[in-house]
XYZ file of C-alpha atoms in Angstrom:
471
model
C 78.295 105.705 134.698
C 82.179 105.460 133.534
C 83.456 108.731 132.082
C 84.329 108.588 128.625
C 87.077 110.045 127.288
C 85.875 113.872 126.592
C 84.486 113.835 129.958
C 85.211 116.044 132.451
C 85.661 114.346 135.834
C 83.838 115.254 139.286
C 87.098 117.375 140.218
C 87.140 119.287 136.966
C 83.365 119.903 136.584
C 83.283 121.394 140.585
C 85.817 123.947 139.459
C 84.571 124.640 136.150
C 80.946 125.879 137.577
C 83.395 129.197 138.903
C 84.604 129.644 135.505
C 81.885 131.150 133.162
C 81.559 133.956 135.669
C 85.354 134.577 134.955
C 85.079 134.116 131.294
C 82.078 136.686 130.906
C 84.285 139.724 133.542
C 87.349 139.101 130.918
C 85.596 138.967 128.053
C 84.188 142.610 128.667
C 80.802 143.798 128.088
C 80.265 142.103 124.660
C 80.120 139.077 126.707
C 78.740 140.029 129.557
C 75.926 141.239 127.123
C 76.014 138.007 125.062
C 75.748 135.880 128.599
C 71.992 137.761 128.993
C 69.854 137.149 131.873
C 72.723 134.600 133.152
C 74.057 137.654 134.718
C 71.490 140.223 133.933
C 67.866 138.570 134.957
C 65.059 139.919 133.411
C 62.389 141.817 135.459
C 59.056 140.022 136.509
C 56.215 141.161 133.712
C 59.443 142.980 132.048
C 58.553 143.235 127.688
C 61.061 140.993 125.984
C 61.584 144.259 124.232
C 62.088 146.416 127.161
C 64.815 143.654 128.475
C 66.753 143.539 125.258
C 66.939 147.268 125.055
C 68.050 147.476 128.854
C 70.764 144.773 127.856
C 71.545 146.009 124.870
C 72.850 149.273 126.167
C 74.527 148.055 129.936
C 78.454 148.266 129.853
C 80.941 146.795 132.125
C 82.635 148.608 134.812
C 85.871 146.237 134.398
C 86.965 145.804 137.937
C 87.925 142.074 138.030
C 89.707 142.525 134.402
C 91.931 144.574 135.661
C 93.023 144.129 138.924
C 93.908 140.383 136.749
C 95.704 142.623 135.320
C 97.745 144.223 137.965
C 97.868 141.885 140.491
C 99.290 139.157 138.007
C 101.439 141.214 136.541
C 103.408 142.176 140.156
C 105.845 139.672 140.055
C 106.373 140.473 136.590
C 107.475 144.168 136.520
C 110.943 142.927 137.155
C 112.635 140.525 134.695
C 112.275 136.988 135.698
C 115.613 135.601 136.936
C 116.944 131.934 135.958
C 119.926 131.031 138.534
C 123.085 129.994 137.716
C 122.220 126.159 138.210
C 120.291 126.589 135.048
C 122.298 125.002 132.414
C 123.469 127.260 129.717
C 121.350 125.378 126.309
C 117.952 126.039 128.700
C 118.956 129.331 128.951
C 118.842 129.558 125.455
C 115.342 127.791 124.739
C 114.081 130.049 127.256
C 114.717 132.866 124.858
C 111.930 131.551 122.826
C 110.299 128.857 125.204
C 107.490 127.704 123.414
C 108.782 127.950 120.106
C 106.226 130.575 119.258
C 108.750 133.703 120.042
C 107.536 133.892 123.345
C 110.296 133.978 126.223
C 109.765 132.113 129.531
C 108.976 135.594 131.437
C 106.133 136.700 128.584
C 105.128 133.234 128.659
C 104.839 133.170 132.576
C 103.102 136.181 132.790
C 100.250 134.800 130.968
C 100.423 132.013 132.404
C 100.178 133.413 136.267
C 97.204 136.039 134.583
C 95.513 132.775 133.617
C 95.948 130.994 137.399
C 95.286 133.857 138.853
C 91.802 134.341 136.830
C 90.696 130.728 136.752
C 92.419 128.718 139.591
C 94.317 126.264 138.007
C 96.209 125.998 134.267
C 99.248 123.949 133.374
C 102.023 123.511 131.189
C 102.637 120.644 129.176
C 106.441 120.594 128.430
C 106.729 118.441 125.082
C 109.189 117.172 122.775
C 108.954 116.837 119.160
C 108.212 112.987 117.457
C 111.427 112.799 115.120
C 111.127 108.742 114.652
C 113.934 107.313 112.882
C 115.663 110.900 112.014
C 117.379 111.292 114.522
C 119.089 108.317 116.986
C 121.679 109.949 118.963
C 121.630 113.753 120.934
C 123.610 115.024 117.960
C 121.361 114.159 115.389
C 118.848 116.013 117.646
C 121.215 118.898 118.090
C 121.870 119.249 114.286
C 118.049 118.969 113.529
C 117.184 121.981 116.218
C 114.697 119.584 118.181
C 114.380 119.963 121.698
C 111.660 120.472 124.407
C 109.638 123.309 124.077
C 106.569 124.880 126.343
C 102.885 124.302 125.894
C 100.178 126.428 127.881
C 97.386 124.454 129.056
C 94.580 126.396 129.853
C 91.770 126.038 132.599
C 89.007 124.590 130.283
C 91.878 122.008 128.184
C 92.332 119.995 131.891
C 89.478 117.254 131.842
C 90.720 114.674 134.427
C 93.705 112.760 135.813
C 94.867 109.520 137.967
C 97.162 109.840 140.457
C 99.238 107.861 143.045
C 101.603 108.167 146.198
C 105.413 107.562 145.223
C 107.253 107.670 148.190
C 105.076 110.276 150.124
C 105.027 112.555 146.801
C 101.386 112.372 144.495
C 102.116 111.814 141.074
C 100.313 111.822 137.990
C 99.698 108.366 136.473
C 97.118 109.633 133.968
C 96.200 113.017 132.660
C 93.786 113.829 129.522
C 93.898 117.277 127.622
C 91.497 118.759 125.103
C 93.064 119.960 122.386
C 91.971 121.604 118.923
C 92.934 120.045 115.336
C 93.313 121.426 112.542
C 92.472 120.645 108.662
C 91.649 121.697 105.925
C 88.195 123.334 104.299
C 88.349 123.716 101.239
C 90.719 126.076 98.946
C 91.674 128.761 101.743
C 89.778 127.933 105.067
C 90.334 125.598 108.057
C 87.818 123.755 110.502
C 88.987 122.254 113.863
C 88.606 119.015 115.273
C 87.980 118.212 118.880
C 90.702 115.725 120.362
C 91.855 114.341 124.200
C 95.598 113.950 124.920
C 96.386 110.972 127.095
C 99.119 110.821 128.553
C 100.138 108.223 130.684
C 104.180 107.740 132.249
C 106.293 106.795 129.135
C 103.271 106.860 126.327
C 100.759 109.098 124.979
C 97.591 108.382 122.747
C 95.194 110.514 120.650
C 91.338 110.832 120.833
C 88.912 112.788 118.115
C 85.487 113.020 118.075
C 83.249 111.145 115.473
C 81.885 113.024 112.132
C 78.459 113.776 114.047
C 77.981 114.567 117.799
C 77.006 111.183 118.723
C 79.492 109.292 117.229
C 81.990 107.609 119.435
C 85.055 108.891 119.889
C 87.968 107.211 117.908
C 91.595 106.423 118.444
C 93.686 108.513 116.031
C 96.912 108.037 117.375
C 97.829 104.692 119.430
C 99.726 104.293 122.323
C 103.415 106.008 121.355
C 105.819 105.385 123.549
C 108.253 108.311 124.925
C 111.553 108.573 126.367
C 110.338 109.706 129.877
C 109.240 107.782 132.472
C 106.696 110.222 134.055
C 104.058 113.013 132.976
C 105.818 115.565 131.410
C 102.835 118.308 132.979
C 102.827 120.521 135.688
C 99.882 122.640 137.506
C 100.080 126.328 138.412
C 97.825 127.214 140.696
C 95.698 130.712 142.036
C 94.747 129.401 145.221
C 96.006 125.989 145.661
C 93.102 123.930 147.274
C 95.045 120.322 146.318
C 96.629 118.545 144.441
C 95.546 119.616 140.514
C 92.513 121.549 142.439
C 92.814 125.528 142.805
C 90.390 128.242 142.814
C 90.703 132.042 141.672
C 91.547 133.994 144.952
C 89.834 137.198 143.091
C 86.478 134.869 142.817
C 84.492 137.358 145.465
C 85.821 140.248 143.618
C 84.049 138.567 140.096
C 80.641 138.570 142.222
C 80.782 141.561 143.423
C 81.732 143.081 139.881
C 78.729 141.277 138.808
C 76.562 142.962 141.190
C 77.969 146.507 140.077
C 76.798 145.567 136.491
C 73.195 144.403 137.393
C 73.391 148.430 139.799
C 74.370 149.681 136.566
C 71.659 148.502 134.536
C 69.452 149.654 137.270
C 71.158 153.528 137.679
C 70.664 153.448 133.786
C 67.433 152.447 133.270
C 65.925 155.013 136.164
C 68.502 157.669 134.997
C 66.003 157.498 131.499
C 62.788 157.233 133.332
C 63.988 160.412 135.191
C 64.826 162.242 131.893
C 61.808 162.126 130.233
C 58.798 163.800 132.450
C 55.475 162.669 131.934
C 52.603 164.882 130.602
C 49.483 164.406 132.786
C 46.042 165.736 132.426
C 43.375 165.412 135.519
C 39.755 166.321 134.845
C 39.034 165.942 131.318
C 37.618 162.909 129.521
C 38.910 159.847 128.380
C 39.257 159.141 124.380
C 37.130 155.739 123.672
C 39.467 152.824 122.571
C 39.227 153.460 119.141
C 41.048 157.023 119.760
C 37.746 158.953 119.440
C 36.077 161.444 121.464
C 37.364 162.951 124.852
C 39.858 165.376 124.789
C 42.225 165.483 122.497
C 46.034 166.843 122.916
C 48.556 168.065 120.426
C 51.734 169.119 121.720
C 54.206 171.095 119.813
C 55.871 174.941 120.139
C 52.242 176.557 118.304
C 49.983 174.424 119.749
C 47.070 175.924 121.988
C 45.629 173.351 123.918
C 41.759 173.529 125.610
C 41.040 172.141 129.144
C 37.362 172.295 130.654
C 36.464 173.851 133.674
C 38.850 173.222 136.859
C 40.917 170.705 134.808
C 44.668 170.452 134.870
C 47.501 169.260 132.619
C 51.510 169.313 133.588
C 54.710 167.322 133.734
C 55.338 165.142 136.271
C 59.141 164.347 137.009
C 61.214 162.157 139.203
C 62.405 163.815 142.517
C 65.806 162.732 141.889
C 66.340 160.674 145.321
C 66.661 157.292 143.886
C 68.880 158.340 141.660
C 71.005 159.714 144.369
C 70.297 156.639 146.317
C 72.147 154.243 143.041
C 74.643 156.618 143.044
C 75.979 156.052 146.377
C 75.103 152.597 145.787
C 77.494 152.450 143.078
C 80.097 153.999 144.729
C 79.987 151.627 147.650
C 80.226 148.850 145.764
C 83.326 149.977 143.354
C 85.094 150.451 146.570
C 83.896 147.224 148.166
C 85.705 145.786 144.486
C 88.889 147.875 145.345
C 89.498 146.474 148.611
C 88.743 143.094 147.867
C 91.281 143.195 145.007
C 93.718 144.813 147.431
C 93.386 141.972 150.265
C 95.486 139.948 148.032
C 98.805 142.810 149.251
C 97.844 142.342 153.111
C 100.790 141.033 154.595
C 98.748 138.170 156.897
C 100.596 136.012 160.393
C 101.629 132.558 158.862
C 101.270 129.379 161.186
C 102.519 129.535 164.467
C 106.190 127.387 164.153
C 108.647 126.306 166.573
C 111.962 127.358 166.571
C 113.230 124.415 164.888
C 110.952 124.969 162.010
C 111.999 128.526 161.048
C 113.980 131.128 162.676
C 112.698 133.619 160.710
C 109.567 135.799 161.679
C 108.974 137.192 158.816
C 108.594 133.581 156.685
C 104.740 133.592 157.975
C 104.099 137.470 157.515
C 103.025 137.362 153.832
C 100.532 138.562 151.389
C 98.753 135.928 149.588
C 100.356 137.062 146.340
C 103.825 136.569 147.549
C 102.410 133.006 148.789
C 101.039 132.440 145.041
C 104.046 133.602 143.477
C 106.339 131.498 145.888
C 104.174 128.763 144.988
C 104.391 129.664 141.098
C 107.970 129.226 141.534
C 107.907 125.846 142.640
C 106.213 125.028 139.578
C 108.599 126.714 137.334
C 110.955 125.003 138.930
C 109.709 122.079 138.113
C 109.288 122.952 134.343
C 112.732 123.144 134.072
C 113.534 119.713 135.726
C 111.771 118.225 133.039
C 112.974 120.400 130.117
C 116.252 119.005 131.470
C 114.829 115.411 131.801
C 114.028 115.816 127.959
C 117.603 115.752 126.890
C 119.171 114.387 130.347
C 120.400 116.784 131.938
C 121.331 116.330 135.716
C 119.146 119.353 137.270
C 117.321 122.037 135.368
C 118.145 124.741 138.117
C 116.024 127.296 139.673
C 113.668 130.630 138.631
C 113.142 133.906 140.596
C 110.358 135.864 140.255
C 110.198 139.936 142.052
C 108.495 139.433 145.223
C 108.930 142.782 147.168
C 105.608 143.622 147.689
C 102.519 143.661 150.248
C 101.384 146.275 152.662
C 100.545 146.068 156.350
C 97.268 146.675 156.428
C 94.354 146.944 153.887
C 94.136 150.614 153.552
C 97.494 150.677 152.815
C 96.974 147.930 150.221
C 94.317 149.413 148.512
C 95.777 152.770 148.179
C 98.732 150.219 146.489
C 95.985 149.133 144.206
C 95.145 152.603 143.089
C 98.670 154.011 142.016
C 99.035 150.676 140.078
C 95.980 151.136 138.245
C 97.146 154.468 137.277
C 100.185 153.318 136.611
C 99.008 150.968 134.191
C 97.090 153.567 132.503
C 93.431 152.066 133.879
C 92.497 154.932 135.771
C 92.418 159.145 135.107
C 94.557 161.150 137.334
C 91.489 162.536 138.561
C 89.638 159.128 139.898
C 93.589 158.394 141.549
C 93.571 161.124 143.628
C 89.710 160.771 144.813
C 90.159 157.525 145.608
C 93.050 158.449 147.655
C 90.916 161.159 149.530
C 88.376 158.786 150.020
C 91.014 156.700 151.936
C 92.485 159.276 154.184
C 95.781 159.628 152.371
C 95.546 163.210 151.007
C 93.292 166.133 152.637
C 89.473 165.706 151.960
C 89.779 169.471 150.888
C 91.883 169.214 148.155
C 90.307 170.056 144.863
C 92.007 166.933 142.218
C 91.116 168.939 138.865
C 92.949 172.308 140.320
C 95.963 169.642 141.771
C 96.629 168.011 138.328
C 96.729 171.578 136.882
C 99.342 172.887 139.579
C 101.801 169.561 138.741
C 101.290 170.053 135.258
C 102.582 173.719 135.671
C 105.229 172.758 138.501
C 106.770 169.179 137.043
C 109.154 167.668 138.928
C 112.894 168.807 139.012
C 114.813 166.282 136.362
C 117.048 164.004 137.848
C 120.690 165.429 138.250
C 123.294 163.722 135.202
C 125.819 161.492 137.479
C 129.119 163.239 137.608
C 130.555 161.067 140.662
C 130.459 164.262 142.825
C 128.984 163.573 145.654
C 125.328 166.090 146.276
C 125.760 168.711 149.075
């Protein structure tokens, strides 16, 4: 059957089935809690009352959140750089790039946190409708229009058209869900759903009908532009094609998924194992009706009666499953560390003749720097078409910091760690554990006793500069 305009196509609805995983890790535990048994299945012959109370009271361990966090925000602890091929008025915009105060290296930031979650986002760059008001650049100029930025995020991409122009793919249709607002009533707003499409040169408007099943109805007719191509461009996790990417921390969301179903678990026996139960052998049963048999009152004054050779006591949990989740737990948050770490492995690129590089180190990379690298491209492109906009000859080139990876895993991981503390996502404490657990300080050292001896021996304050050189 022919997709209709609010559809998503094959493409789109293979990569969305990754991201409600994603959704429910970033949203924390009030949505993994909300999601239910999507990610938290209810036992067999479990009480609907039992499994709400068990859900009610799980909380997220929020591994995948934020090693987002970190990882995405690598190339970022340095200020992006625009080259000086970028013309000077771009410069400028960039200072407030989507005219919402954000500038291009805030704005990028999110935007590689959202590629790096979901796989695939875009930007749409856009130029404001100013009809007769303005017919030459000037007018423009003196009015304060020009291009600006808009983020287009993982779920807003429903499907595209391409073709081959010259050996290059290009976009010769793209649709975009979008949000509309209007007004209800005195002082609130509701939103309407509408599809962007936007095809090389025009765009036209969508909106959906005043009940679900209405058709969908043409708002805004073909409107032509002064560009003779898609003004959008993907950004991409891990690339798997053209418009088609993936999350490269997806195994990391699964296996933070598992750690919260282990959680549940390690809670729910950790209250079994707190409360003993009281049991009484060789007395008689009360009937159903409560009656008869022996009776028991418990309480500080109580004196309770047993027959002949009977016995009462508490009956508690030997403690080894708990030990058992325990290490369980542990495994797995380390399992989550390393994982997120792989992405700082510095891996052997394609073999290539001489001819094709001369430099070894062009295949030794992490598959961050590769993202990044490949983030650049895009940015690149970005500014090609903010220049297009107001025809400009070349919009010039963006840097991002890329001096980062680690030769091997362990070496990755303990990466991971300081940067989590760094960011204020870990104690001191957990940072230097982990970092005994991976060989890098002495499995004897006590962590609570360390953090007390820096805190009483800080480190010396750096020297003021007085241009004489340091013995």
């Amino acid at each position: 059957m022919a997709l209709k305009v609010q559809d998503q196509s094959p493409e789109v609805a293979a990569m969305a089935a990754n991201w409600p995983i994603v959704e429910a890790l970033l949203g924390g535990t009030a949505a993994m809690r909300k999601a239910g048994p999507a990610f938290l299945p209810q036992w067999p012959a479990e009480e609907q009352k039992s499994y709400k109370a068990r859900l009610e009271t799980a909380t997220l361990f929020p591994a995948f959140e934020r090693t987002v966090s970190v990882m995405s925000g690598k190339p970022f602890s340095k200020q992006l750089t625009l080259g000086k091929d970028v013309p000077k008025k771009i410069k400028t915009w960039c200072e407030d790039v989507d005219q919402q105060g954000n500038s291009l290296h805030s704005f990028c930031a999110d935007l590689m946190a959202e590629a790096m979650g979901f796989g695939l986002c875009g930007v749409l760059v856009d130029y404001p409708q100013v009809g007769n008001a303005a017919r030459t650049q000037l007018d423009e100029k003196k009015l304060g229009v020009r291009p600006y930025l808009v983020f287009m995020r993982h779920g807003q991409i429903l499907g595209w058209k391409t073709k081959l122009v010259g050996g290059v793919t290009q976009l010769t249709q793209l649709r975009i869900a979008e949000m509309h607002e209007v007004e209800d009533g005195l002082y609130g707003v509701a939103y309407k759903k509408r599809v962007r499409v936007l095809t090389p040169g025009y765009f036209e408007v969508w909106e959906e009908g005043a009940k679900p099943d209405d058709p969908w109805i043409q708002v805004v007719p073909p409107t032509a532009t002064t560009l003779d191509e898609i003004p959008f461009v993907p950004f991409y996790g891990k690339k798997k094609g053209f418009m088609c990417g993936v999350s490269p921390l997806l195994n990391l969301a699964y296996l933070n998924v598992k750690h919260w179903q282990s959680q549940s678990d390690q809670d729910t026996i950790m209250h079994v194992a707190r409360v003993p139960v009281l049991v009484m052998t060789g007395v008689d049963a009360p009937s159903p009706d409560g009656t008869g048999g022996t009776q028991l009152e418990v309480g500080a004054a109580a004196v309770v009666r047993l027959p002949p050779d009977a016995d009462m006591k508490y009956v508690e949990h030997t403690g080894a499953a708990i030990e058992a989740g325990e290490k369980s737990l542990e495994k797995l948050e380390n399992q989550m560390v390393t994982t997120g770490a792989e992405l700082l492995v510095i891996k052997p690129g394609e073999q290539k003749s001489a001819t094709q590089s001369n430099n070894d180190a062009e295949g030794n990379k992490c598959d961050l720097l590769r993202m990044t690298e490949t983030f650049e491209d895009s940015l690149d492109q970005v500014l090609q078409l903010m220049a297009k906009w107001v025809k400009e000859a070349q919009g010039g080139h963006a840097s991002l910091f890329k001096d980062f990876g680690a030769a091997t895993l362990s070496d990755a991981s303990a990466q991971l760690i300081l940067s989590l503390r760094a960011a204020g996502l870990i104690s001191g404490e957990t940072t230097l554990r982990e970092q005994q657990r991976r060989g890098t300080l002495a499995a004897d050292l006590d962590p609570v006793k360390e953090l007390q001896a820096a805190k009483d021996d800080p480190p010396p304050a750096p020297a003021a500069a007085t241009g004489v050189p340091t013995p």
